[in-house]
XYZ file of C-alpha atoms in Angstrom:
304
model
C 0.000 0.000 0.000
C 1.317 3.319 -1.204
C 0.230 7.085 -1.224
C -0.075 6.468 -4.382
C -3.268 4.065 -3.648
C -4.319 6.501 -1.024
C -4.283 9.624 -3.350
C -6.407 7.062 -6.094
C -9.048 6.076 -3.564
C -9.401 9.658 -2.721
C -10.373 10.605 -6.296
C -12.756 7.958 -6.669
C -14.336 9.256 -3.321
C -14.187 13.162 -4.424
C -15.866 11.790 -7.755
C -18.995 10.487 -6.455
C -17.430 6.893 -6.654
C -16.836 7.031 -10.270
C -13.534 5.320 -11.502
C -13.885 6.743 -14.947
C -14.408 10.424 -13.351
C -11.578 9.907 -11.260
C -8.928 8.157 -14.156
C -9.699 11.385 -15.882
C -8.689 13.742 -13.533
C -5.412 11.537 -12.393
C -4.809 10.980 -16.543
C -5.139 7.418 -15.817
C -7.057 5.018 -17.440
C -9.986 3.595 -15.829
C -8.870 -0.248 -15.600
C -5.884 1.279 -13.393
C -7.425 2.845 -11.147
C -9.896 -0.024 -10.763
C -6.945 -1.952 -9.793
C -4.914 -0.062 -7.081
C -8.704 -0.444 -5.577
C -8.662 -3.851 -5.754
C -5.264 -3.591 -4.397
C -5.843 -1.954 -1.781
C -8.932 -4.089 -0.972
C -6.782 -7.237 -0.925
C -4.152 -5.711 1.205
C -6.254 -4.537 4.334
C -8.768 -7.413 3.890
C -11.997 -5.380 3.780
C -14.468 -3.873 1.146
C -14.038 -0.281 -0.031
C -16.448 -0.477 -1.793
C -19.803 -2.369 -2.506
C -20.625 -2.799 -6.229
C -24.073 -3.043 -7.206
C -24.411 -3.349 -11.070
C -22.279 -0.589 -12.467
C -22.834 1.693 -9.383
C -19.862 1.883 -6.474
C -21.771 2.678 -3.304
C -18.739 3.315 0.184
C -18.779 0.868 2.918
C -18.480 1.596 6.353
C -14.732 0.325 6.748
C -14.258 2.685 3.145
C -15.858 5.554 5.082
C -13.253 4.624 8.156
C -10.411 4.660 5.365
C -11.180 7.751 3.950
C -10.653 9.592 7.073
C -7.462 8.433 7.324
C -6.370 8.731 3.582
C -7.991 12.089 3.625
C -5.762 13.475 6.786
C -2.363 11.022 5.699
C -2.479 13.275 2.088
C -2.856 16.579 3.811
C -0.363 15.632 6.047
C 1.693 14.332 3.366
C 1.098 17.833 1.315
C 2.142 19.556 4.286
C 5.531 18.257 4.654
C 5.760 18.938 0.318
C 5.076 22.611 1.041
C 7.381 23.062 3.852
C 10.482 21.169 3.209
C 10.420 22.764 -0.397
C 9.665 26.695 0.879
C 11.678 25.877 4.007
C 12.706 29.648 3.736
C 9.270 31.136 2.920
C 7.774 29.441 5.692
C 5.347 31.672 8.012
C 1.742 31.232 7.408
C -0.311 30.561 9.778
C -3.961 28.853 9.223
C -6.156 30.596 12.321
C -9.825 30.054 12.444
C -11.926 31.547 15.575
C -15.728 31.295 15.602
C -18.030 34.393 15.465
C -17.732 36.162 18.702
C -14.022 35.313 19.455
C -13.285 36.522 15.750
C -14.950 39.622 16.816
C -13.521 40.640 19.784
C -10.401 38.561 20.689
C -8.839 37.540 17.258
C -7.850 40.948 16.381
C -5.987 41.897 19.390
C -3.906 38.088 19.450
C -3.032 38.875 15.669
C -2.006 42.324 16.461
C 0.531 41.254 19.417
C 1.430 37.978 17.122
C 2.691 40.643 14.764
C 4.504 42.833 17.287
C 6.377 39.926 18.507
C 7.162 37.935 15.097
C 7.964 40.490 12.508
C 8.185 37.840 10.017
C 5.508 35.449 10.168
C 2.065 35.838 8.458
C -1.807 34.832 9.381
C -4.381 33.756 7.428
C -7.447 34.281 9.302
C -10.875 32.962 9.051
C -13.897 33.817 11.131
C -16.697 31.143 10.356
C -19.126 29.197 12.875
C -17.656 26.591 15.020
C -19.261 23.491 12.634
C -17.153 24.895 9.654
C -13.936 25.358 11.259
C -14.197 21.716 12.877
C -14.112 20.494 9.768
C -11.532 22.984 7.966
C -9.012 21.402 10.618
C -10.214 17.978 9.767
C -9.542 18.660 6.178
C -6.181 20.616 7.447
C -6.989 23.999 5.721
C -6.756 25.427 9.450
C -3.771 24.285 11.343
C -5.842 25.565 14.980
C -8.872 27.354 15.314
C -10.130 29.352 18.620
C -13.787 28.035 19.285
C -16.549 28.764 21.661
C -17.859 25.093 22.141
C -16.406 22.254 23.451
C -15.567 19.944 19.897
C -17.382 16.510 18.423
C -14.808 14.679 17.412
C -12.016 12.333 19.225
C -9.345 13.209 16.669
C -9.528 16.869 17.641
C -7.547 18.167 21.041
C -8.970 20.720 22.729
C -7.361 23.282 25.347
C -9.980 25.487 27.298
C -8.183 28.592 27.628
C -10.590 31.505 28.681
C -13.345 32.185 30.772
C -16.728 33.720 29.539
C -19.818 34.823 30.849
C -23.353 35.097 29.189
C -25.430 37.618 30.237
C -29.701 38.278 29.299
C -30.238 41.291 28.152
C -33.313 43.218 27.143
C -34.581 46.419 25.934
C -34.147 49.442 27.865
C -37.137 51.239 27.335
C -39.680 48.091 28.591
C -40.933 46.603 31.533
C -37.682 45.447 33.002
C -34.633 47.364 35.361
C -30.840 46.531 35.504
C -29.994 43.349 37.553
C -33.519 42.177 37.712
C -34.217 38.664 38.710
C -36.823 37.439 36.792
C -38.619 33.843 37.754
C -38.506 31.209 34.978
C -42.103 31.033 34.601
C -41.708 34.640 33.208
C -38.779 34.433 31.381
C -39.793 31.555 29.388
C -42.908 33.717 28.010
C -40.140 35.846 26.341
C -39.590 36.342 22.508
C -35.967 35.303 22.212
C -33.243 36.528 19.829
C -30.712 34.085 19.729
C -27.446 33.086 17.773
C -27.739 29.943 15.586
C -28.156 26.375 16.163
C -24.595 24.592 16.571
C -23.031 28.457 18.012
C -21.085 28.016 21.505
C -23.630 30.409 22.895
C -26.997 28.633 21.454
C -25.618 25.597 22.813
C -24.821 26.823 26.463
C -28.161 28.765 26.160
C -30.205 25.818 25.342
C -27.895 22.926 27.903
C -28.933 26.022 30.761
C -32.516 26.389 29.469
C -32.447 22.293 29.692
C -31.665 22.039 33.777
C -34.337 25.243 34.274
C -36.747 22.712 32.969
C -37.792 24.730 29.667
C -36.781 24.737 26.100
C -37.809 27.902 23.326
C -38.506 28.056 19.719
C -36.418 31.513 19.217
C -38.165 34.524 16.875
C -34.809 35.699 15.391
C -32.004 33.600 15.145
C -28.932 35.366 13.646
C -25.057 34.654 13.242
C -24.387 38.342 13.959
C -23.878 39.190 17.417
C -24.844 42.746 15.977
C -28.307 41.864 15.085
C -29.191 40.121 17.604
C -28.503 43.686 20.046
C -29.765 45.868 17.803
C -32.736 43.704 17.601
C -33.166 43.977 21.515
C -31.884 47.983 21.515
C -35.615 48.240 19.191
C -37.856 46.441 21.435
C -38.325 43.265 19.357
C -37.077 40.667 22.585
C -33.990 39.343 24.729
C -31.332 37.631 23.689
C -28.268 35.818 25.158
C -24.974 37.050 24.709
C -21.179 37.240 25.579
C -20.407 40.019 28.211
C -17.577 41.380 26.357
C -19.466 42.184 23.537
C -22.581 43.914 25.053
C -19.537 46.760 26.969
C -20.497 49.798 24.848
C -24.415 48.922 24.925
C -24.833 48.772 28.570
C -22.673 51.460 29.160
C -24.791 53.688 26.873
C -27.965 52.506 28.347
C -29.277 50.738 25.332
C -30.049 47.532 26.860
C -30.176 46.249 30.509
C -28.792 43.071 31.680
C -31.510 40.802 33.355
C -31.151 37.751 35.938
C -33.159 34.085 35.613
C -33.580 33.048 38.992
C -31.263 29.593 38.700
C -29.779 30.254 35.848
C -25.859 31.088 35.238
C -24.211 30.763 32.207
C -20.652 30.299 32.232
C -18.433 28.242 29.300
C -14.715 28.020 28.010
C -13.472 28.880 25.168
C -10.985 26.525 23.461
C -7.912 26.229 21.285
C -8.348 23.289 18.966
C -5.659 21.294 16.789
C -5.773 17.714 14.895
C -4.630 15.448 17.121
C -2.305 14.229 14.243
C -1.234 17.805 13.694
C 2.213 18.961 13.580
C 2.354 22.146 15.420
C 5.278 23.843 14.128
C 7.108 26.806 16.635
C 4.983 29.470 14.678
C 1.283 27.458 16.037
C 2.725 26.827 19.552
C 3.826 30.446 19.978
C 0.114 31.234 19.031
C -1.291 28.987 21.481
C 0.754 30.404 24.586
C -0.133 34.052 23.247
C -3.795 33.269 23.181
C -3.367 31.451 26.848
C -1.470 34.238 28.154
C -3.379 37.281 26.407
C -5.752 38.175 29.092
C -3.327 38.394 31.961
C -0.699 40.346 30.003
C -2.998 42.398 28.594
C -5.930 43.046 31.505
C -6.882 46.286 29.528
C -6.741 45.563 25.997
C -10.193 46.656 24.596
C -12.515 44.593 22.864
C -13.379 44.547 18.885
C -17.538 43.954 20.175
C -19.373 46.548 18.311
C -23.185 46.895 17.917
């Protein structure tokens, strides 16, 4: 078994199981790649593959195989890239999901910069979902994420502290530090972020041990929305403390209380198990763990 057998499975795969798709993008012919297949087949002892009529349909022990091809080729390409631009070596692959992107990301690529002259980022801000499985693909080498992960091949390092706070219009029925009984919060039209978000999740696990669930009215992916949504009367919503700074200050919104509820979460530093973490992603890692403590009055990127 070669790369070369892993890199021909993976075509077939990308090709929706079609050896004659995938011979023509490889410029192969089709009985060849049928055969490293078959090859491949006979050396692990399983099916790829089930063939039914002219139709290749993925088995479960191809679907286990394709993981591994899939993250053995990256890896594979990774080592290709580096060893031959050994010299132009200094990107960095850094994903963060909505809010960290926001208000953290910024200020961690700024002091990156200050302290490596050199070395470049590529940044992406996406929700958590995508980036899990940009790192699983290796198009990230880390990403900064507001929910604990799915998977057992990713590591995750909590590394902050964060707070959600309730908040809700300023001009209705409610005061500053209110504590409101479940019964009445529950009645509430909620604007929250999407499904699969760190803060819809801790929302909904903390909404789960009050005893209630909601169907929200708005849901957004923009923090921004969501308070300007609450700033015109239209419901609460449920988001980070750092980002809601300038509203509360201003007098926009008010922060409620649920009696019984607190939510608190981590956010996390996530890697491929499998990753190499060359110096440039480990001294990103200790900046982001330090950040906060070096920096106790950086401001935040929040805006509304």
């Amino acid at each position: 078994m070669t790369l070369r057998h892993i890199k021909i499975f993976l075509a077939v795969c990308q090709h929706d199981c079609n050896t004659t798709k995938a011979a023509k993008a490889l410029l192969m012919t089709q009985p060849a790649v049928s055969l490293a297949i078959r090859e491949l087949e006979e050396y692990y002892g399983v099916r790829l593959f089930d063939r039914i009529g002219r139709r290749l349909n993925i088995t479960e022990a191809g679907q286990q195989f394709l993981s591994y091809g899939s993250h053995i080729a990256a890896l594979f390409d990774d080592m290709e890239k580096g060893l031959r631009n050994w010299d132009a070596l200094g990107l960095l692959r850094v994903g963060a999901s909505i809010t960290i992107g926001a208000q953290l990301l910024p200020n961690y690529i700024r002091a990156f910069y200050a302290q490596y002259p050199g070395k470049e980022i590529q940044a992406v801000v996406e929700p958590s979902e995508r980036l899990e499985q940009k790192i699983m693909d290796n198009t990230l080498d880390l990403a900064l994420l507001e929910r604990t992960v799915h998977s057992p091949l990713l590591v995750s390092l909590d590394y902050m502290d964060d707070r959600l706070v309730i908040i809700a219009p300023a001009d209705g029925r409610y005061h500053p530090g209110q504590i409101v009984p479940v019964e009445q919060f529950r009645k509430e039209r909620f604007l929250l972020r999407e499904q699969g978000s760190g803060n819809r999740e801790e929302f909904d696990r903390a909404a789960a041990a009050a005893g209630f669930s909601v169907t929200p009215t708005w849901e957004a992916m923009s923090t921004t929305a969501l308070i300007n949504a609450v700033i015109s009367g239209l419901g609460v919503a449920v988001l980070p403390e750092r980002m809601l700074t300038a509203p509360l200050e201003e007098g926009l919104v008010v922060p409620i209380q649920v009696e019984g509820m607190e939510m608190r979460r981590k956010f996390h530093i996530v890697y491929h198990k499998d990753k190499f973490l060359t110096p440039s992603a480990q001294a990103f890692i200790k900046l982001c763990q330090s950040y906060e403590q070096e920096h106790p009055d950086a401001p935040y990127h929040g805006l509304y």
